[in-house]
C-alpha positions as YAML, in Angstrom:
chain: A
units: angstrom
residues:
- id: 1
  name: MET
  ca: [-18.72, 16.55, -31.66]
- id: 2
  name: ALA
  ca: [-17.88, 15.04, -34.99]
- id: 3
  name: GLY
  ca: [-17.47, 17.15, -38.12]
- id: 4
  name: ARG
  ca: [-19.29, 16.57, -41.30]
- id: 5
  name: ASP
  ca: [-18.22, 16.22, -45.05]
- id: 6
  name: PHE
  ca: [-20.62, 18.60, -46.61]
- id: 7
  name: SER
  ca: [-22.57, 21.84, -45.90]
- id: 8
  name: LYS
  ca: [-24.49, 24.27, -48.18]
- id: 9
  name: ILE
  ca: [-23.45, 27.81, -48.50]
- id: 10
  name: SER
  ca: [-25.84, 30.12, -50.41]
- id: 11
  name: PRO
  ca: [-24.43, 32.61, -52.81]
- id: 12
  name: LYS
  ca: [-26.73, 35.11, -51.06]
- id: 13
  name: ILE
  ca: [-24.16, 35.32, -48.24]
- id: 14
  name: TRP
  ca: [-22.53, 38.04, -50.35]
- id: 15
  name: SER
  ca: [-25.63, 40.20, -50.23]
- id: 16
  name: SER
  ca: [-26.57, 39.32, -46.65]
- id: 17
  name: GLN
  ca: [-26.91, 42.44, -44.54]
- id: 18
  name: LYS
  ca: [-25.40, 40.79, -41.56]
- id: 19
  name: PHE
  ca: [-22.42, 39.50, -43.59]
- id: 20
  name: LYS
  ca: [-21.98, 43.00, -45.17]
- id: 21
  name: GLN
  ca: [-21.96, 44.56, -41.58]
- id: 22
  name: LEU
  ca: [-18.70, 42.88, -40.91]
- id: 23
  name: SER
  ca: [-16.13, 45.56, -40.90]
- id: 24
  name: CYS
  ca: [-13.28, 43.67, -42.64]
- id: 25
  name: GLU
  ca: [-12.23, 40.71, -44.62]
- id: 26
  name: LYS
  ca: [-10.70, 39.14, -41.52]
- id: 27
  name: SER
  ca: [-14.07, 38.92, -39.95]
- id: 28
  name: GLN
  ca: [-15.73, 37.71, -43.09]
- id: 29
  name: LEU
  ca: [-13.09, 35.00, -43.58]
- id: 30
  name: CYS
  ca: [-13.63, 33.97, -39.88]
- id: 31
  name: TYR
  ca: [-17.29, 33.50, -40.47]
- id: 32
  name: LEU
  ca: [-16.69, 31.44, -43.59]
- id: 33
  name: TYR
  ca: [-14.16, 29.36, -41.54]
- id: 34
  name: LEU
  ca: [-16.84, 28.89, -38.79]
- id: 35
  name: LEU
  ca: [-19.52, 27.95, -41.44]
- id: 36
  name: THR
  ca: [-17.33, 25.48, -43.28]
- id: 37
  name: GLY
  ca: [-14.55, 24.45, -40.92]
- id: 38
  name: LYS
  ca: [-13.75, 21.07, -39.60]
- id: 39
  name: HIS
  ca: [-15.17, 21.79, -36.21]
- id: 40
  name: GLN
  ca: [-18.62, 22.35, -37.80]
- id: 41
  name: THR
  ca: [-21.26, 19.75, -37.28]
- id: 42
  name: ASN
  ca: [-24.42, 18.72, -39.04]
- id: 43
  name: ALA
  ca: [-26.43, 20.84, -36.47]
- id: 44
  name: GLY
  ca: [-24.58, 24.16, -37.21]
- id: 45
  name: ILE
  ca: [-22.90, 24.07, -33.74]
- id: 46
  name: GLY
  ca: [-19.19, 23.08, -33.24]
- id: 47
  name: GLU
  ca: [-16.72, 23.30, -30.42]
- id: 48
  name: VAL
  ca: [-14.15, 25.89, -31.65]
- id: 49
  name: PRO
  ca: [-11.55, 26.98, -29.02]
- id: 50
  name: ILE
  ca: [-9.90, 30.24, -29.93]
- id: 51
  name: PRO
  ca: [-6.48, 28.74, -30.08]
- id: 52
  name: TYR
  ca: [-7.63, 26.12, -32.57]
- id: 53
  name: ALA
  ca: [-9.12, 28.77, -34.76]
- id: 54
  name: ALA
  ca: [-6.05, 30.88, -34.48]
- id: 55
  name: TYR
  ca: [-3.87, 27.90, -35.54]
- id: 56
  name: ASP
  ca: [-6.16, 27.06, -38.52]
- id: 57
  name: LEU
  ca: [-6.31, 30.56, -39.73]
- id: 58
  name: GLY
  ca: [-2.69, 31.47, -38.92]
- id: 59
  name: TRP
  ca: [-3.84, 34.46, -36.75]
- id: 60
  name: SER
  ca: [-3.13, 35.50, -33.22]
- id: 61
  name: ASN
  ca: [-5.66, 34.60, -30.50]
- id: 62
  name: GLU
  ca: [-6.63, 38.18, -30.21]
- id: 63
  name: ASP
  ca: [-7.39, 38.45, -33.92]
- id: 64
  name: VAL
  ca: [-9.71, 35.41, -33.65]
- id: 65
  name: GLN
  ca: [-11.34, 36.71, -30.45]
- id: 66
  name: ALA
  ca: [-12.09, 40.18, -32.25]
- id: 67
  name: ALA
  ca: [-13.49, 38.43, -35.33]
- id: 68
  name: PHE
  ca: [-15.59, 36.00, -33.28]
- id: 69
  name: GLN
  ca: [-16.98, 39.02, -31.29]
- id: 70
  name: GLU
  ca: [-17.78, 40.91, -34.50]
- id: 71
  name: CYS
  ca: [-19.61, 38.00, -36.02]
- id: 72
  name: GLU
  ca: [-21.63, 37.62, -32.74]
- id: 73
  name: ASP
  ca: [-22.30, 41.16, -32.60]
- id: 74
  name: VAL
  ca: [-23.93, 41.33, -36.02]
- id: 75
  name: GLY
  ca: [-25.92, 38.14, -35.22]
- id: 76
  name: LEU
  ca: [-24.14, 35.70, -37.48]
- id: 77
  name: ILE
  ca: [-23.03, 33.34, -34.60]
- id: 78
  name: GLU
  ca: [-23.72, 32.73, -30.90]
- id: 79
  name: ARG
  ca: [-20.74, 31.68, -28.80]
- id: 80
  name: ASP
  ca: [-20.45, 30.39, -25.30]
- id: 81
  name: PRO
  ca: [-17.00, 31.18, -24.01]
- id: 82
  name: GLU
  ca: [-17.42, 28.57, -21.19]
- id: 83
  name: THR
  ca: [-17.74, 25.70, -23.61]
- id: 84
  name: ASP
  ca: [-16.21, 27.18, -26.77]
- id: 85
  name: GLU
  ca: [-19.27, 26.14, -28.61]
- id: 86
  name: VAL
  ca: [-20.17, 28.22, -31.63]
- id: 87
  name: LEU
  ca: [-23.72, 28.23, -33.10]
- id: 88
  name: ILE
  ca: [-24.22, 29.43, -36.71]
- id: 89
  name: THR
  ca: [-27.57, 31.30, -36.52]
- id: 90
  name: ASN
  ca: [-29.80, 30.56, -39.33]
- id: 91
  name: TRP
  ca: [-27.98, 27.23, -40.07]
- id: 92
  name: PHE
  ca: [-31.16, 25.31, -40.93]
- id: 93
  name: VAL
  ca: [-32.30, 27.96, -43.47]
- id: 94
  name: HIS
  ca: [-29.62, 26.35, -45.76]
- id: 95
  name: ASN
  ca: [-28.96, 23.01, -44.12]
- id: 96
  name: VAL
  ca: [-32.32, 21.48, -43.43]
- id: 97
  name: PRO
  ca: [-32.08, 17.72, -42.55]
- id: 98
  name: MET
  ca: [-32.64, 15.86, -45.82]
- id: 99
  name: ASN
  ca: [-34.14, 12.67, -44.43]
- id: 100
  name: PRO
  ca: [-35.30, 11.01, -41.11]
- id: 101
  name: LYS
  ca: [-31.76, 9.52, -40.72]
- id: 102
  name: HIS
  ca: [-30.17, 12.87, -41.10]
- id: 103
  name: ARG
  ca: [-32.79, 14.48, -38.76]
- id: 104
  name: LYS
  ca: [-32.01, 11.79, -36.10]
- id: 105
  name: GLY
  ca: [-28.20, 12.66, -36.44]
- id: 106
  name: VAL
  ca: [-28.89, 16.26, -35.96]
- id: 107
  name: VAL
  ca: [-31.04, 15.64, -32.82]
- id: 108
  name: HIS
  ca: [-28.09, 13.44, -31.55]
- id: 109
  name: THR
  ca: [-25.67, 16.29, -32.08]
- id: 110
  name: PHE
  ca: [-27.84, 18.64, -30.19]
- id: 111
  name: GLU
  ca: [-28.14, 16.15, -27.21]
- id: 112
  name: ARG
  ca: [-24.40, 16.51, -26.88]
- id: 113
  name: VAL
  ca: [-24.24, 20.27, -26.78]
- id: 114
  name: GLU
  ca: [-23.32, 21.67, -23.44]
- id: 115
  name: SER
  ca: [-24.43, 25.22, -23.68]
...
């Protein structure tokens, strides 16, 4: 899955009940990493192996696993540990396809999802 150059992040993230449920800054940073990182696609789903995230964030695999789990527990992401695919829930609330070509690209991305 190819990354993208741009995504929208609503300022409402800071008042989001799900985001505020995250117990620490590490989990919040992890979510922002998943939302904006180079593994993210135009469809809000990316392949993010824990060791990749650990390297990017400078954390241990265990810290990443814990942050991923907390993000999943509060409903911000869905993760398939078999494929390492991470879906940002509600991605399309803020990242609606802007035109038919963009929509076609999103559909193409979803066709390559293994989960």
